[in-house]
């Protein structure tokens, strides 16, 4: 059996996964490159071969985890706005959300450290582009807000799932159930975005 993934890209992926674990456990600022190398069982020099700094690792995390978002943006850019396009963008955004849960948790828990970082700004830019695609041309403030709320409903579902804020005695939803509910809410909110009057 052959694989398209090279040993180098496999090592990079392992570094990203381990870094996300440690950032979640200790926080971005309190995690050192030495700790990442130790958890991986490699030397610091081997880690440097792939990533020179923690910021480089974060950029790698964003590139890996934001791929579904980039795909949705690429799908929508250049197409004329319509309610059908708006809904399809939300479906595409939701489709990759389960896999992006570690990234969302990472950004949520490390906001102060990442707010002005290159990776944080790049992720913010992606979200703004997605919101713009959802609300379309000549939006009202309410339409911009609806587009933002529709997207953040996906993030909110992941937060609720992880925070286990369910009613006592009710089972905690699976990621799939949470995303189905979030998409339903997002589509309901987005349905109120109106095309510009002509």
PDB file of C-alpha atoms in Angstrom:
ATOM      1  CA  UNK A   1       0.000   0.000   0.000  1.00  0.00           C
ATOM      2  CA  UNK A   2       1.363   3.415  -0.935  1.00  0.00           C
ATOM      3  CA  UNK A   3       0.717   6.722   0.717  1.00  0.00           C
ATOM      4  CA  UNK A   4       0.823  10.229  -0.644  1.00  0.00           C
ATOM      5  CA  UNK A   5       2.059  11.628   2.642  1.00  0.00           C
ATOM      6  CA  UNK A   6       5.820  12.016   2.958  1.00  0.00           C
ATOM      7  CA  UNK A   7       7.643  11.304   6.225  1.00  0.00           C
ATOM      8  CA  UNK A   8       8.321  15.053   6.509  1.00  0.00           C
ATOM      9  CA  UNK A   9       4.629  15.988   6.213  1.00  0.00           C
ATOM     10  CA  UNK A  10       3.739  13.155   8.625  1.00  0.00           C
ATOM     11  CA  UNK A  11       6.200  14.567  11.187  1.00  0.00           C
ATOM     12  CA  UNK A  12       4.812  18.070  10.694  1.00  0.00           C
ATOM     13  CA  UNK A  13       1.304  16.717  11.282  1.00  0.00           C
ATOM     14  CA  UNK A  14       2.447  14.954  14.477  1.00  0.00           C
ATOM     15  CA  UNK A  15       4.095  18.170  15.711  1.00  0.00           C
ATOM     16  CA  UNK A  16       0.873  20.109  15.084  1.00  0.00           C
ATOM     17  CA  UNK A  17      -1.232  17.509  16.912  1.00  0.00           C
ATOM     18  CA  UNK A  18       1.099  17.404  19.918  1.00  0.00           C
ATOM     19  CA  UNK A  19       1.413  21.191  20.036  1.00  0.00           C
ATOM     20  CA  UNK A  20      -2.386  21.526  20.042  1.00  0.00           C
ATOM     21  CA  UNK A  21      -2.587  19.062  22.939  1.00  0.00           C
ATOM     22  CA  UNK A  22       0.014  20.951  24.953  1.00  0.00           C
ATOM     23  CA  UNK A  23      -1.422  24.367  24.130  1.00  0.00           C
ATOM     24  CA  UNK A  24      -4.824  23.093  25.319  1.00  0.00           C
ATOM     25  CA  UNK A  25      -3.317  21.656  28.521  1.00  0.00           C
ATOM     26  CA  UNK A  26      -0.909  24.481  29.449  1.00  0.00           C
ATOM     27  CA  UNK A  27      -1.794  27.457  27.267  1.00  0.00           C
ATOM     28  CA  UNK A  28       0.171  28.822  24.349  1.00  0.00           C
ATOM     29  CA  UNK A  29       2.438  31.108  26.384  1.00  0.00           C
ATOM     30  CA  UNK A  30       3.321  28.458  28.980  1.00  0.00           C
ATOM     31  CA  UNK A  31       4.244  25.765  26.444  1.00  0.00           C
ATOM     32  CA  UNK A  32       7.851  25.680  25.276  1.00  0.00           C
ATOM     33  CA  UNK A  33       9.368  24.172  22.170  1.00  0.00           C
ATOM     34  CA  UNK A  34      11.334  21.891  24.507  1.00  0.00           C
ATOM     35  CA  UNK A  35       8.069  20.488  25.938  1.00  0.00           C
ATOM     36  CA  UNK A  36       6.724  19.861  22.450  1.00  0.00           C
ATOM     37  CA  UNK A  37       9.941  18.075  21.455  1.00  0.00           C
ATOM     38  CA  UNK A  38       9.913  16.024  24.670  1.00  0.00           C
ATOM     39  CA  UNK A  39       6.289  14.931  24.160  1.00  0.00           C
ATOM     40  CA  UNK A  40       7.155  13.908  20.597  1.00  0.00           C
ATOM     41  CA  UNK A  41      10.290  12.081  21.742  1.00  0.00           C
ATOM     42  CA  UNK A  42      12.572  14.085  19.420  1.00  0.00           C
ATOM     43  CA  UNK A  43      15.376  16.557  19.933  1.00  0.00           C
ATOM     44  CA  UNK A  44      14.778  20.287  19.816  1.00  0.00           C
ATOM     45  CA  UNK A  45      16.999  20.367  16.718  1.00  0.00           C
ATOM     46  CA  UNK A  46      14.667  17.888  14.984  1.00  0.00           C
ATOM     47  CA  UNK A  47      11.707  20.098  15.880  1.00  0.00           C
ATOM     48  CA  UNK A  48      13.545  23.167  14.501  1.00  0.00           C
ATOM     49  CA  UNK A  49      13.934  21.373  11.178  1.00  0.00           C
ATOM     50  CA  UNK A  50      10.160  21.632  10.751  1.00  0.00           C
ATOM     51  CA  UNK A  51       9.229  24.714  12.792  1.00  0.00           C
ATOM     52  CA  UNK A  52      11.614  27.435  13.999  1.00  0.00           C
ATOM     53  CA  UNK A  53       9.219  29.073  16.486  1.00  0.00           C
ATOM     54  CA  UNK A  54       5.913  28.511  18.252  1.00  0.00           C
ATOM     55  CA  UNK A  55       4.410  31.094  15.885  1.00  0.00           C
ATOM     56  CA  UNK A  56       5.472  28.893  12.968  1.00  0.00           C
ATOM     57  CA  UNK A  57       3.666  25.973  14.610  1.00  0.00           C
ATOM     58  CA  UNK A  58       0.541  28.082  15.061  1.00  0.00           C
ATOM     59  CA  UNK A  59       0.659  29.057  11.384  1.00  0.00           C
ATOM     60  CA  UNK A  60       0.891  25.344  10.578  1.00  0.00           C
ATOM     61  CA  UNK A  61      -2.083  24.633  12.842  1.00  0.00           C
ATOM     62  CA  UNK A  62      -4.169  27.335  11.162  1.00  0.00           C
ATOM     63  CA  UNK A  63      -3.259  26.160   7.658  1.00  0.00           C
ATOM     64  CA  UNK A  64      -4.166  22.558   8.477  1.00  0.00           C
ATOM     65  CA  UNK A  65      -7.346  23.246  10.395  1.00  0.00           C
ATOM     66  CA  UNK A  66      -8.627  26.119   8.236  1.00  0.00           C
ATOM     67  CA  UNK A  67      -8.555  24.112   5.000  1.00  0.00           C
ATOM     68  CA  UNK A  68     -12.354  23.427   5.026  1.00  0.00           C
ATOM     69  CA  UNK A  69     -12.983  27.134   5.642  1.00  0.00           C
ATOM     70  CA  UNK A  70     -10.654  28.031   2.763  1.00  0.00           C
ATOM     71  CA  UNK A  71     -12.501  25.557   0.541  1.00  0.00           C
ATOM     72  CA  UNK A  72     -15.867  27.155   1.397  1.00  0.00           C
ATOM     73  CA  UNK A  73     -14.489  30.636   0.692  1.00  0.00           C
ATOM     74  CA  UNK A  74     -12.993  29.491  -2.624  1.00  0.00           C
ATOM     75  CA  UNK A  75     -16.342  27.943  -3.560  1.00  0.00           C
ATOM     76  CA  UNK A  76     -18.251  31.153  -2.843  1.00  0.00           C
ATOM     77  CA  UNK A  77     -15.911  33.827  -4.163  1.00  0.00           C
ATOM     78  CA  UNK A  78     -16.783  35.044  -7.641  1.00  0.00           C
ATOM     79  CA  UNK A  79     -20.320  33.632  -7.555  1.00  0.00           C
ATOM     80  CA  UNK A  80     -23.322  35.967  -7.528  1.00  0.00           C
ATOM     81  CA  UNK A  81     -24.981  36.090  -4.116  1.00  0.00           C
ATOM     82  CA  UNK A  82     -28.209  34.170  -3.692  1.00  0.00           C
ATOM     83  CA  UNK A  83     -30.028  32.502  -0.801  1.00  0.00           C
ATOM     84  CA  UNK A  84     -28.978  29.126  -2.259  1.00  0.00           C
ATOM     85  CA  UNK A  85     -25.295  30.163  -2.253  1.00  0.00           C
ATOM     86  CA  UNK A  86     -25.624  31.480   1.324  1.00  0.00           C
ATOM     87  CA  UNK A  87     -27.079  28.176   2.504  1.00  0.00           C
ATOM     88  CA  UNK A  88     -24.496  26.087   0.645  1.00  0.00           C
ATOM     89  CA  UNK A  89     -21.671  28.115   2.234  1.00  0.00           C
ATOM     90  CA  UNK A  90     -23.097  27.390   5.682  1.00  0.00           C
ATOM     91  CA  UNK A  91     -23.364  23.682   4.867  1.00  0.00           C
ATOM     92  CA  UNK A  92     -19.752  23.588   3.680  1.00  0.00           C
ATOM     93  CA  UNK A  93     -18.586  25.503   6.757  1.00  0.00           C
ATOM     94  CA  UNK A  94     -20.445  23.102   9.056  1.00  0.00           C
ATOM     95  CA  UNK A  95     -19.165  20.002   7.252  1.00  0.00           C
ATOM     96  CA  UNK A  96     -15.614  20.460   8.521  1.00  0.00           C
ATOM     97  CA  UNK A  97     -16.464  21.836  11.934  1.00  0.00           C
ATOM     98  CA  UNK A  98     -16.000  18.627  13.901  1.00  0.00           C
ATOM     99  CA  UNK A  99     -12.416  18.366  12.707  1.00  0.00           C
ATOM    100  CA  UNK A 100     -11.808  22.051  13.514  1.00  0.00           C
ATOM    101  CA  UNK A 101     -12.902  21.714  17.145  1.00  0.00           C
ATOM    102  CA  UNK A 102      -9.302  21.615  18.478  1.00  0.00           C
ATOM    103  CA  UNK A 103      -8.454  24.808  16.554  1.00  0.00           C
ATOM    104  CA  UNK A 104     -11.526  26.616  17.861  1.00  0.00           C
ATOM    105  CA  UNK A 105     -10.732  25.574  21.416  1.00  0.00           C
ATOM    106  CA  UNK A 106      -7.122  26.648  20.938  1.00  0.00           C
ATOM    107  CA  UNK A 107      -8.103  30.116  19.683  1.00  0.00           C
ATOM    108  CA  UNK A 108     -10.784  30.526  22.329  1.00  0.00           C
ATOM    109  CA  UNK A 109      -8.472  29.631  25.212  1.00  0.00           C
ATOM    110  CA  UNK A 110      -5.463  31.601  23.941  1.00  0.00           C
ATOM    111  CA  UNK A 111      -7.086  34.793  22.623  1.00  0.00           C
ATOM    112  CA  UNK A 112      -4.830  37.287  24.412  1.00  0.00           C
ATOM    113  CA  UNK A 113      -1.642  35.658  23.114  1.00  0.00           C
ATOM    114  CA  UNK A 114      -2.928  35.223  19.570  1.00  0.00           C
ATOM    115  CA  UNK A 115      -5.038  38.318  18.983  1.00  0.00           C
ATOM    116  CA  UNK A 116      -2.292  40.203  17.129  1.00  0.00           C
ATOM    117  CA  UNK A 117      -0.248  37.222  15.933  1.00  0.00           C
ATOM    118  CA  UNK A 118       0.075  36.603  12.203  1.00  0.00           C
ATOM    119  CA  UNK A 119      -1.884  33.345  12.542  1.00  0.00           C
ATOM    120  CA  UNK A 120      -4.633  35.000  14.578  1.00  0.00           C
ATOM    121  CA  UNK A 121      -4.975  37.847  12.087  1.00  0.00           C
ATOM    122  CA  UNK A 122      -5.054  35.386   9.169  1.00  0.00           C
ATOM    123  CA  UNK A 123      -7.840  33.400  10.830  1.00  0.00           C
ATOM    124  CA  UNK A 124      -9.778  36.612  11.552  1.00  0.00           C
ATOM    125  CA  UNK A 125      -9.419  37.591   7.888  1.00  0.00           C
ATOM    126  CA  UNK A 126     -10.828  34.221   6.821  1.00  0.00           C
ATOM    127  CA  UNK A 127     -13.837  34.667   9.089  1.00  0.00           C
ATOM    128  CA  UNK A 128     -14.501  38.193   7.771  1.00  0.00           C
ATOM    129  CA  UNK A 129     -14.342  36.921   4.183  1.00  0.00           C
ATOM    130  CA  UNK A 130     -16.805  34.151   5.027  1.00  0.00           C
ATOM    131  CA  UNK A 131     -19.201  36.575   6.747  1.00  0.00           C
ATOM    132  CA  UNK A 132     -19.030  38.873   3.710  1.00  0.00           C
ATOM    133  CA  UNK A 133     -19.877  35.984   1.391  1.00  0.00           C
ATOM    134  CA  UNK A 134     -22.847  35.055   3.582  1.00  0.00           C
ATOM    135  CA  UNK A 135     -24.446  38.492   3.731  1.00  0.00           C
ATOM    136  CA  UNK A 136     -23.778  39.397   0.120  1.00  0.00           C
ATOM    137  CA  UNK A 137     -23.838  42.860  -1.460  1.00  0.00           C
ATOM    138  CA  UNK A 138     -25.269  45.977   0.152  1.00  0.00           C
ATOM    139  CA  UNK A 139     -26.015  44.400   3.535  1.00  0.00           C
ATOM    140  CA  UNK A 140     -27.753  46.168   6.334  1.00  0.00           C
ATOM    141  CA  UNK A 141     -26.161  46.091   9.767  1.00  0.00           C
ATOM    142  CA  UNK A 142     -28.730  43.475  10.751  1.00  0.00           C
ATOM    143  CA  UNK A 143     -27.738  41.290   7.792  1.00  0.00           C
ATOM    144  CA  UNK A 144     -24.073  41.523   8.787  1.00  0.00           C
ATOM    145  CA  UNK A 145     -25.063  40.571  12.311  1.00  0.00           C
ATOM    146  CA  UNK A 146     -27.189  37.663  11.070  1.00  0.00           C
ATOM    147  CA  UNK A 147     -24.291  36.337   8.966  1.00  0.00           C
ATOM    148  CA  UNK A 148     -21.971  36.582  11.973  1.00  0.00           C
ATOM    149  CA  UNK A 149     -24.458  34.906  14.310  1.00  0.00           C
ATOM    150  CA  UNK A 150     -25.054  32.118  11.763  1.00  0.00           C
ATOM    151  CA  UNK A 151     -21.329  31.345  11.664  1.00  0.00           C
ATOM    152  CA  UNK A 152     -20.816  31.659  15.395  1.00  0.00           C
ATOM    153  CA  UNK A 153     -23.722  29.293  16.062  1.00  0.00           C
ATOM    154  CA  UNK A 154     -21.370  26.535  14.849  1.00  0.00           C
ATOM    155  CA  UNK A 155     -18.699  27.668  17.303  1.00  0.00           C
ATOM    156  CA  UNK A 156     -21.304  27.981  20.046  1.00  0.00           C
ATOM    157  CA  UNK A 157     -22.468  24.412  19.499  1.00  0.00           C
ATOM    158  CA  UNK A 158     -18.912  23.164  19.973  1.00  0.00           C
ATOM    159  CA  UNK A 159     -18.576  25.290  23.120  1.00  0.00           C
ATOM    160  CA  UNK A 160     -21.810  23.879  24.558  1.00  0.00           C
ATOM    161  CA  UNK A 161     -20.757  20.355  23.694  1.00  0.00           C
ATOM    162  CA  UNK A 162     -17.399  20.724  25.404  1.00  0.00           C
ATOM    163  CA  UNK A 163     -18.792  22.644  28.376  1.00  0.00           C
ATOM    164  CA  UNK A 164     -21.466  19.982  28.906  1.00  0.00           C
ATOM    165  CA  UNK A 165     -24.139  22.576  29.602  1.00  0.00           C
ATOM    166  CA  UNK A 166     -26.935  20.111  28.933  1.00  0.00           C
ATOM    167  CA  UNK A 167     -29.905  19.700  31.226  1.00  0.00           C
ATOM    168  CA  UNK A 168     -29.285  17.267  34.101  1.00  0.00           C
ATOM    169  CA  UNK A 169     -30.194  13.739  33.065  1.00  0.00           C
ATOM    170  CA  UNK A 170     -30.029  14.513  29.345  1.00  0.00           C
ATOM    171  CA  UNK A 171     -27.299  12.819  27.345  1.00  0.00           C
ATOM    172  CA  UNK A 172     -24.543  15.000  25.958  1.00  0.00           C
ATOM    173  CA  UNK A 173     -24.915  15.330  22.199  1.00  0.00           C
ATOM    174  CA  UNK A 174     -22.352  13.847  19.854  1.00  0.00           C
ATOM    175  CA  UNK A 175     -20.297  16.165  17.646  1.00  0.00           C
ATOM    176  CA  UNK A 176     -22.464  15.124  14.699  1.00  0.00           C
ATOM    177  CA  UNK A 177     -25.706  15.906  16.583  1.00  0.00           C
ATOM    178  CA  UNK A 178     -24.288  19.236  17.771  1.00  0.00           C
ATOM    179  CA  UNK A 179     -23.293  20.203  14.223  1.00  0.00           C
ATOM    180  CA  UNK A 180     -26.693  19.182  12.832  1.00  0.00           C
ATOM    181  CA  UNK A 181     -28.399  21.385  15.426  1.00  0.00           C
ATOM    182  CA  UNK A 182     -25.988  24.249  14.784  1.00  0.00           C
ATOM    183  CA  UNK A 183     -26.518  24.086  11.035  1.00  0.00           C
ATOM    184  CA  UNK A 184     -30.286  24.114  11.532  1.00  0.00           C
ATOM    185  CA  UNK A 185     -30.028  27.232  13.716  1.00  0.00           C
ATOM    186  CA  UNK A 186     -27.537  28.875  11.340  1.00  0.00           C
ATOM    187  CA  UNK A 187     -29.834  28.331   8.352  1.00  0.00           C
ATOM    188  CA  UNK A 188     -32.814  29.716  10.293  1.00  0.00           C
ATOM    189  CA  UNK A 189     -30.880  32.871  11.208  1.00  0.00           C
ATOM    190  CA  UNK A 190     -29.373  33.288   7.736  1.00  0.00           C
ATOM    191  CA  UNK A 191     -32.789  32.908   6.056  1.00  0.00           C
ATOM    192  CA  UNK A 192     -33.577  36.419   7.317  1.00  0.00           C
ATOM    193  CA  UNK A 193     -30.707  37.913   5.258  1.00  0.00           C
ATOM    194  CA  UNK A 194     -32.430  39.709   2.438  1.00  0.00           C
ATOM    195  CA  UNK A 195     -31.072  40.328  -1.048  1.00  0.00           C
ATOM    196  CA  UNK A 196     -30.657  44.028  -1.813  1.00  0.00           C
ATOM    197  CA  UNK A 197     -33.788  45.754  -3.061  1.00  0.00           C
ATOM    198  CA  UNK A 198     -33.613  46.754  -6.724  1.00  0.00           C
TER     199      UNK A 198
END
